[in-house]
PDB file of C-alpha atoms in Angstrom:
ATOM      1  CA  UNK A   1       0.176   6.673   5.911  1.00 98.00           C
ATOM      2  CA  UNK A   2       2.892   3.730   5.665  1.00 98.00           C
ATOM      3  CA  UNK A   3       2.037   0.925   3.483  1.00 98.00           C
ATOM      4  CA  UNK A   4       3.201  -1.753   0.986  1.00 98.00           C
ATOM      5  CA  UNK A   5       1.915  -1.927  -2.385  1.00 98.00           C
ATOM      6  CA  UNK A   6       1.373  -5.868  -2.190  1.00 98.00           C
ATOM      7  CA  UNK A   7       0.129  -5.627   0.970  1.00 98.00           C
ATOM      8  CA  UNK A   8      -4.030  -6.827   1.286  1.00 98.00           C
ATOM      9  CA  UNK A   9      -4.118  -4.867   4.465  1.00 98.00           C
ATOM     10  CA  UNK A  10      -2.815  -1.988   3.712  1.00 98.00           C
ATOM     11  CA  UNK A  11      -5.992  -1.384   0.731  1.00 98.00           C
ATOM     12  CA  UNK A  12      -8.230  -2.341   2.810  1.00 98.00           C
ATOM     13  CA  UNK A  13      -6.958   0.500   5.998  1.00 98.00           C
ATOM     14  CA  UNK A  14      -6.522   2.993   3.233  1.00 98.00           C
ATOM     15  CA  UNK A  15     -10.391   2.537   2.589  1.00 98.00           C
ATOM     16  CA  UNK A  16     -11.424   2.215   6.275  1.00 98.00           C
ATOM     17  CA  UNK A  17      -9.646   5.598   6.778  1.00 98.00           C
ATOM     18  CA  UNK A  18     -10.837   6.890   3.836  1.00 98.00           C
ATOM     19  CA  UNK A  19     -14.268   5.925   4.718  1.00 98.00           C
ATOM     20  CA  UNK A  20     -14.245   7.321   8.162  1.00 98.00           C
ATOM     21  CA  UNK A  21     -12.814  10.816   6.846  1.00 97.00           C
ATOM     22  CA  UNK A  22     -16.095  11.352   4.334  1.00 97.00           C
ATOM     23  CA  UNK A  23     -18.607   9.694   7.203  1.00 96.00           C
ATOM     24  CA  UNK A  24     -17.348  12.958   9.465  1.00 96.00           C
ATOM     25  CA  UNK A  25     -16.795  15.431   6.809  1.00 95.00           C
ATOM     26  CA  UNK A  26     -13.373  16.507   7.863  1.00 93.00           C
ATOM     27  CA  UNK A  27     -10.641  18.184   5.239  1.00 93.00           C
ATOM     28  CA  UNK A  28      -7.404  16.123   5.418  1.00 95.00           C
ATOM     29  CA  UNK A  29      -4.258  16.149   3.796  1.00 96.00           C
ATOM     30  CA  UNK A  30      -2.752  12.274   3.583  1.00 97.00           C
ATOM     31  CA  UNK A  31       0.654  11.888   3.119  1.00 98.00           C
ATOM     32  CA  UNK A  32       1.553   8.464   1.266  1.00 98.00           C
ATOM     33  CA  UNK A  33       5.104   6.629   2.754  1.00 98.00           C
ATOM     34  CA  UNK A  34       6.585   3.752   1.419  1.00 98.00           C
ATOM     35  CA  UNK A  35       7.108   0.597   3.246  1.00 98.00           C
ATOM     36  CA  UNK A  36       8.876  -2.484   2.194  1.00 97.00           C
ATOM     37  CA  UNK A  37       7.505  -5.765   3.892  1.00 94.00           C
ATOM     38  CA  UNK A  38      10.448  -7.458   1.684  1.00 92.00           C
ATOM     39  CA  UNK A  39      13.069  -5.671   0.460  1.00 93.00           C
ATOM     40  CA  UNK A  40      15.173  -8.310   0.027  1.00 93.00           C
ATOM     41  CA  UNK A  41      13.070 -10.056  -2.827  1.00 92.00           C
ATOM     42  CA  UNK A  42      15.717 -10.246  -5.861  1.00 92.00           C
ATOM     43  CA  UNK A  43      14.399  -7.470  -8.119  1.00 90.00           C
ATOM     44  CA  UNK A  44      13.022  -8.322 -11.376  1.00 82.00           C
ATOM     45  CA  UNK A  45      11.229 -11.477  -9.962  1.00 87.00           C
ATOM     46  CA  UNK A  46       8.299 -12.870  -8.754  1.00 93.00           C
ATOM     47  CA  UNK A  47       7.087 -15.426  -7.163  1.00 95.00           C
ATOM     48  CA  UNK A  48       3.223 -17.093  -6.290  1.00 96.00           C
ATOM     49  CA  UNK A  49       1.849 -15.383  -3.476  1.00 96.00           C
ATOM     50  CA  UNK A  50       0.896 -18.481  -1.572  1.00 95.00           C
ATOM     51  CA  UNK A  51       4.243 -20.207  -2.336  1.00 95.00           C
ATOM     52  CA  UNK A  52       4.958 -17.087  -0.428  1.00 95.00           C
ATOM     53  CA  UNK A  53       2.443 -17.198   2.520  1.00 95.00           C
ATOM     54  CA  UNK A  54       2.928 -21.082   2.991  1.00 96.00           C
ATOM     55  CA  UNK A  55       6.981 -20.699   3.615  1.00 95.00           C
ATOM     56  CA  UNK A  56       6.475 -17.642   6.070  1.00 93.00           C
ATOM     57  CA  UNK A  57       4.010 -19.206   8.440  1.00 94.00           C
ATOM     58  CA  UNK A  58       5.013 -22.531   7.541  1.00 97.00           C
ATOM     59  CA  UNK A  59       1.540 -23.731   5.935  1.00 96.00           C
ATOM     60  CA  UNK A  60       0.845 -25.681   3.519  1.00 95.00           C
ATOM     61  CA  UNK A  61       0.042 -24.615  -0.364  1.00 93.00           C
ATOM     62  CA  UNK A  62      -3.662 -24.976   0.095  1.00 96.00           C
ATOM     63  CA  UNK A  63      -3.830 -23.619   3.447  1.00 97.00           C
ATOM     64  CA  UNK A  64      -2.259 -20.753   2.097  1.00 97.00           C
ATOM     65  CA  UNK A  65      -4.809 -20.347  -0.579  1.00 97.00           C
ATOM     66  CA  UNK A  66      -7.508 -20.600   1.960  1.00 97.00           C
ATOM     67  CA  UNK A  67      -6.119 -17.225   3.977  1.00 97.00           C
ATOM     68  CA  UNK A  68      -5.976 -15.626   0.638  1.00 97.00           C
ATOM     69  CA  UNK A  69      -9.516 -16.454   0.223  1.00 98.00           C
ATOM     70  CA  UNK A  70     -10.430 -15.001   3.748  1.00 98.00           C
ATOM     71  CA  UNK A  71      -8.615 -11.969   2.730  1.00 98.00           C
ATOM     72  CA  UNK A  72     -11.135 -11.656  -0.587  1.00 98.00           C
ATOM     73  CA  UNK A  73     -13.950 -12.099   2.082  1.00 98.00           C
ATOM     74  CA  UNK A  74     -12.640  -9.160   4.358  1.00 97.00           C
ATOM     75  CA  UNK A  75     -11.721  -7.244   1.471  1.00 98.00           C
ATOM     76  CA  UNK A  76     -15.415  -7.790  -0.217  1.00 98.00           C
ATOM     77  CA  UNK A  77     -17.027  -6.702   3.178  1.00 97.00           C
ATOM     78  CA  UNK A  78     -15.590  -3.359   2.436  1.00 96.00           C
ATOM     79  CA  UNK A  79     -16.352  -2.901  -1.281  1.00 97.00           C
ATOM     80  CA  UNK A  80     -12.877  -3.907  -2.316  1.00 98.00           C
ATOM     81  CA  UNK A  81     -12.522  -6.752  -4.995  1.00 98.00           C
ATOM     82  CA  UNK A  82      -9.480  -8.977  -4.707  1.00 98.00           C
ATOM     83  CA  UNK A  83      -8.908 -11.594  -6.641  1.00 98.00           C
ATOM     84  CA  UNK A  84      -5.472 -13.707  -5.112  1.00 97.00           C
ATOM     85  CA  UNK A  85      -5.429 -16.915  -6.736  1.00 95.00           C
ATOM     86  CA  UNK A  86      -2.773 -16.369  -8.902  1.00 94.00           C
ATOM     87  CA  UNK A  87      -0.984 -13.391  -6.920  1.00 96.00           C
ATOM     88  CA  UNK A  88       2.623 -13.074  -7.129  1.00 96.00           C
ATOM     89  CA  UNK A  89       4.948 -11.138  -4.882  1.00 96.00           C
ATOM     90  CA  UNK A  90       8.148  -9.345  -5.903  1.00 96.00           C
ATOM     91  CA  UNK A  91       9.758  -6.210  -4.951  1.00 97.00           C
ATOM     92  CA  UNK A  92       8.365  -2.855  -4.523  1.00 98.00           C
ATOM     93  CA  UNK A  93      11.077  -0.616  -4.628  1.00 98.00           C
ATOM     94  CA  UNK A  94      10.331   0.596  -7.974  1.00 98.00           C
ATOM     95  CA  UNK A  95       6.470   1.472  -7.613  1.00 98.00           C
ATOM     96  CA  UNK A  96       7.404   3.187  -4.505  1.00 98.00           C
ATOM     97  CA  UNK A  97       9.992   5.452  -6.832  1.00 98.00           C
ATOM     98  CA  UNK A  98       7.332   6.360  -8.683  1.00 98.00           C
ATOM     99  CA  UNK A  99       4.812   7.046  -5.918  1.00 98.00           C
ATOM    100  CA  UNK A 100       7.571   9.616  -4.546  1.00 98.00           C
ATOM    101  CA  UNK A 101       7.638  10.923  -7.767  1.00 98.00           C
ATOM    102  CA  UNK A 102       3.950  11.263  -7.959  1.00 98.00           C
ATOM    103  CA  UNK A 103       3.970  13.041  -4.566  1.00 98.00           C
ATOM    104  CA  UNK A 104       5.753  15.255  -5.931  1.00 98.00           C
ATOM    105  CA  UNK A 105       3.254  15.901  -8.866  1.00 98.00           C
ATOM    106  CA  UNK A 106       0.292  16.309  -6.392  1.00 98.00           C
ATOM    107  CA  UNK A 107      -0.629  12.466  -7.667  1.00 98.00           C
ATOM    108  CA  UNK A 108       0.535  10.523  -5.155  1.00 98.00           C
ATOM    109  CA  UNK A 109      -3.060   8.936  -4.247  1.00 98.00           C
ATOM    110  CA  UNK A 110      -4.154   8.732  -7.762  1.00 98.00           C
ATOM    111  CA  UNK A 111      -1.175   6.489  -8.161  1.00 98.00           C
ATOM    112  CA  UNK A 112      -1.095   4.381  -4.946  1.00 98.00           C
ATOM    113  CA  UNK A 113      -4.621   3.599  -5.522  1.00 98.00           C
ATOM    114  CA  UNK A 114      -3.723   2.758  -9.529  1.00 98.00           C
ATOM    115  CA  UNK A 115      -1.671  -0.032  -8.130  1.00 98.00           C
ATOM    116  CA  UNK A 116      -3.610  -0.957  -5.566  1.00 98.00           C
ATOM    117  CA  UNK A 117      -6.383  -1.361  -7.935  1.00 98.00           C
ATOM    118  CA  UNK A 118      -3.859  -3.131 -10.720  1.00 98.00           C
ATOM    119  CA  UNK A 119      -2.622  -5.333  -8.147  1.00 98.00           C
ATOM    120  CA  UNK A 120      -5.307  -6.740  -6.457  1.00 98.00           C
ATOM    121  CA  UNK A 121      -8.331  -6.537  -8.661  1.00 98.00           C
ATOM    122  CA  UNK A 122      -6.610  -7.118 -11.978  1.00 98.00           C
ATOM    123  CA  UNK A 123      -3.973  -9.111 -11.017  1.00 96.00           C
ATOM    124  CA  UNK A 124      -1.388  -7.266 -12.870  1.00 96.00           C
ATOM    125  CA  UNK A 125       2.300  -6.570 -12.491  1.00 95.00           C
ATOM    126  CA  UNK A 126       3.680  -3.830 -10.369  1.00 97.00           C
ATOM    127  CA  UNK A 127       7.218  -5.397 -10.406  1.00 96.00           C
ATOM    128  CA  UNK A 128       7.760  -5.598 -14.414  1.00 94.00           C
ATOM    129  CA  UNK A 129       9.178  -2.034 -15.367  1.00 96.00           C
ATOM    130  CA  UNK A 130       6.766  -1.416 -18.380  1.00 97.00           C
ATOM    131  CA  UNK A 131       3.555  -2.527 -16.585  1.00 97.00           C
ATOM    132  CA  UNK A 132       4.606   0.053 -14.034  1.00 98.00           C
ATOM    133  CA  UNK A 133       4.925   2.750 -16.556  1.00 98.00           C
ATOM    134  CA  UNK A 134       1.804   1.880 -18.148  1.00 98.00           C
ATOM    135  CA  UNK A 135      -0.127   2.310 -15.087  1.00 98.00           C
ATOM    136  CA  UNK A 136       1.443   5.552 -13.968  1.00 98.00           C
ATOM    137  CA  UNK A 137       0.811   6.923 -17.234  1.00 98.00           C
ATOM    138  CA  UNK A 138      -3.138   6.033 -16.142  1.00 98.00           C
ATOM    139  CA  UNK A 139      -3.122   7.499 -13.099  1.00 98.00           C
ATOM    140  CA  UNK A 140      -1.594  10.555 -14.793  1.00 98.00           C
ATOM    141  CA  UNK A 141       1.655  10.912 -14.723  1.00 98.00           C
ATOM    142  CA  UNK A 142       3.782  11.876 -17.497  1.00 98.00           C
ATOM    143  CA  UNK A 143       5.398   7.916 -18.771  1.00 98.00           C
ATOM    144  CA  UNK A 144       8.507   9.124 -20.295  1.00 98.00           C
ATOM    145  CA  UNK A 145       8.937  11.271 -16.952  1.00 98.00           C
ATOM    146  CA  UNK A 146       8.377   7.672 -15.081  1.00 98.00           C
ATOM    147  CA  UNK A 147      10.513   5.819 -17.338  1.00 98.00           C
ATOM    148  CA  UNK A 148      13.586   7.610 -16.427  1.00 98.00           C
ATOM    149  CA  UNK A 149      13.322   7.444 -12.866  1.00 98.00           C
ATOM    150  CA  UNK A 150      12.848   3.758 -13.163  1.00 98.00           C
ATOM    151  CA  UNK A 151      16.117   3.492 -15.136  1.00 98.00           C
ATOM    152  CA  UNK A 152      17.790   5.947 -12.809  1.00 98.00           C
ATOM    153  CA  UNK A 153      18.273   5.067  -8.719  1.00 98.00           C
ATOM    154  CA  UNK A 154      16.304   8.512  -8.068  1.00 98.00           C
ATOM    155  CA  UNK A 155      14.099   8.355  -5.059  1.00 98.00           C
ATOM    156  CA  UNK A 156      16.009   5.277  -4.120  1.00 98.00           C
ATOM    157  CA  UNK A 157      17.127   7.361  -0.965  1.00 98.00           C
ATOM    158  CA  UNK A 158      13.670   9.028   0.474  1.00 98.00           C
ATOM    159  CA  UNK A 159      11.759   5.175   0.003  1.00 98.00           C
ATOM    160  CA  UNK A 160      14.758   3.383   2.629  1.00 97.00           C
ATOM    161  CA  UNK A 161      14.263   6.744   4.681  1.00 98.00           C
ATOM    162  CA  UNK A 162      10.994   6.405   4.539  1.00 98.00           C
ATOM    163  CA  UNK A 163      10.980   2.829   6.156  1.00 97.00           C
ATOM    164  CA  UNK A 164      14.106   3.988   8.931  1.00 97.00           C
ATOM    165  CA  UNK A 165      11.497   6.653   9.762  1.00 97.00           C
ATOM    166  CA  UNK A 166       8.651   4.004  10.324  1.00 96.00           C
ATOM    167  CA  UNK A 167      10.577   1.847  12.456  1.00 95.00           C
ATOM    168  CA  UNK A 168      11.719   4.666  14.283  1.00 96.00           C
ATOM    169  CA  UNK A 169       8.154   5.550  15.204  1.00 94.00           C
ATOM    170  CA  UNK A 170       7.818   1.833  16.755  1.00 93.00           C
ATOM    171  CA  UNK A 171       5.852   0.174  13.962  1.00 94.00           C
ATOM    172  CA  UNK A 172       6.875  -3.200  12.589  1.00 89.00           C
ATOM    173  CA  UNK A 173       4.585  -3.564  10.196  1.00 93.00           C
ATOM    174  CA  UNK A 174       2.109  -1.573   7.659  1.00 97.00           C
ATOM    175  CA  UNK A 175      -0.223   0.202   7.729  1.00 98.00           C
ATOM    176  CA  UNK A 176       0.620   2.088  10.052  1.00 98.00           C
ATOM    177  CA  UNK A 177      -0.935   5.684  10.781  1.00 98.00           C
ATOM    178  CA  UNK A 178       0.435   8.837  11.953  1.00 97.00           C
ATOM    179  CA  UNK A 179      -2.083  11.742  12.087  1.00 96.00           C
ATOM    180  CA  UNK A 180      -2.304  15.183  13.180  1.00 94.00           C
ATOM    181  CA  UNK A 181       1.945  14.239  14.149  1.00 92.00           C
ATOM    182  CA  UNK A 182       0.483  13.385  17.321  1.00 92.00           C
ATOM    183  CA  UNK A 183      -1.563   9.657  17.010  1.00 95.00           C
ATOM    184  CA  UNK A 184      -0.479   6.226  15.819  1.00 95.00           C
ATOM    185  CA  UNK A 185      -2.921   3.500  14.173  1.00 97.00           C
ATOM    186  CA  UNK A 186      -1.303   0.277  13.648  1.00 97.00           C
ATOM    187  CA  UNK A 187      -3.147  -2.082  11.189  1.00 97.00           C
ATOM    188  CA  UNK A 188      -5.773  -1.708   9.051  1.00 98.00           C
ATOM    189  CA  UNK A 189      -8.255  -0.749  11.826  1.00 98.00           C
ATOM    190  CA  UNK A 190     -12.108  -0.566  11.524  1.00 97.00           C
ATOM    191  CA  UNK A 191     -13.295   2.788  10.131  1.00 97.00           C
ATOM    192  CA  UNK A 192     -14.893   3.869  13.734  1.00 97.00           C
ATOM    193  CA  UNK A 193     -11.407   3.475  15.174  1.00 98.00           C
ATOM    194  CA  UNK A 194     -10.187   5.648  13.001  1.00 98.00           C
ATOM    195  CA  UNK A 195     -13.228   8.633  13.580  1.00 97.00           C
ATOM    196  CA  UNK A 196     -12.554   7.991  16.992  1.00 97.00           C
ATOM    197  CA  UNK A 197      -9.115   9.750  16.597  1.00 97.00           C
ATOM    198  CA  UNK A 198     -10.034  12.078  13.921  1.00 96.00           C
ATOM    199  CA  UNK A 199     -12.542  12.911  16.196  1.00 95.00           C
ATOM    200  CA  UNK A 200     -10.200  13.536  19.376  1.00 94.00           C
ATOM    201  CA  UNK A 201      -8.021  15.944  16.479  1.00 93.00           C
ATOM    202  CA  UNK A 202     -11.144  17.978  15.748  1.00 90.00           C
ATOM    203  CA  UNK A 203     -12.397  17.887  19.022  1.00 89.00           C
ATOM    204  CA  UNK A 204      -8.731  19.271  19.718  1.00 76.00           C
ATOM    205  CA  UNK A 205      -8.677  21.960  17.357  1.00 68.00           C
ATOM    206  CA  UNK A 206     -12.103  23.519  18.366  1.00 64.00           C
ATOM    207  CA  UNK A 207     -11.018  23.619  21.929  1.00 62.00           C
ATOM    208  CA  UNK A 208      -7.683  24.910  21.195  1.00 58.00           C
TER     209      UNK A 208
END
């Protein structure tokens, strides 16, 4: 699973996969990658989401705010709360770190979905290096463990391999869905999409 950690889609196909894996009952093992719709954005810094928004697709300020409030709509539909107002963007970099470093503590969900949740719902910081700590610390990880791989580069390497390795596979964007190493799901597709290919795997693997 590729995603963004600012990115409203990406929640919201997390929990439409999610959702279709407990409607069929299947065991799966997910596999968080990190994708960075921005790396570019000067670290350190944020900036108003729909500030954001209107300069990409060349809107205006409150036409901006009216897609974020769409995006609460969608998001409420499927029992997510987002509250974008006063979103702000920045760069990622640094909560994917500590998502790799989370993987490798058998956390990596707990953590993705303790931003995620931070993010959207609460509208609080993953850019700011403390806040970041703080929340990895909630999800479980050890803070003075997180700490130093924030003031460190580690991980720096397996989070830009981790977006060569998307773009490899074709996809321009996130979410984007790889399962049994065999099926691609681009965007944050409706949960029967996504039981239709777990579906085809199982099917597969019975047969087989």
């Amino acid at each position: 699973m590729w995603s963004d950690l600012v990115c409203p889609w990406c929640y919201l196909g997390k929990r439409r996969f999610e959702r279709a894996v407990a409607e069929l009952g299947v065991d799966v093992e997910v596999v968080h990658h990190s994708f960075q719709l921005d790396p570019s954005f000067p670290r350190g810094t944020s900036r108003p989401t729909r500030e954001v928004l209107a300069e990409k697709y060349g809107r205006t300020p409150e036409e901006a705010d009216a897609m974020q409030a769409q995006m609460e709509e969608r998001a409420a539909a499927d029992g997510l709360e987002y509250h974008l107002a006063d979103a702000h963007m920045g760069n990622t970099v640094d909560g994917h770190r500590l998502v790799h470093l989370a993987a490798e503590r058998g956390m990596a969900d707990a953590v993705v979905e303790r931003f995620y949740r931070a993010y959207f719902t609460e509208s609080r910081s993953i850019f700011d290096r403390d806040s970041l700590v703080e929340l990895a610390a909630e999800a479980g990880l050890d803070a003075e463990e997180a700490r130093a791989v924030l003031e460190s580069d580690a991980y720096e390497a397996e989070v830009a391999a981790d977006g060569e390795q998307a773009r490899a596979l074709g996809a321009s964007g996130v979410p984007f869905f790889v399962i049994d190493q065999r099926y691609g799901v681009a965007g944050a597709q409706s949960s029967e999409v996504f039981a239709q290919v777990l579906r085809r795997v199982t099917d597969g693997a019975a047969a087989g």
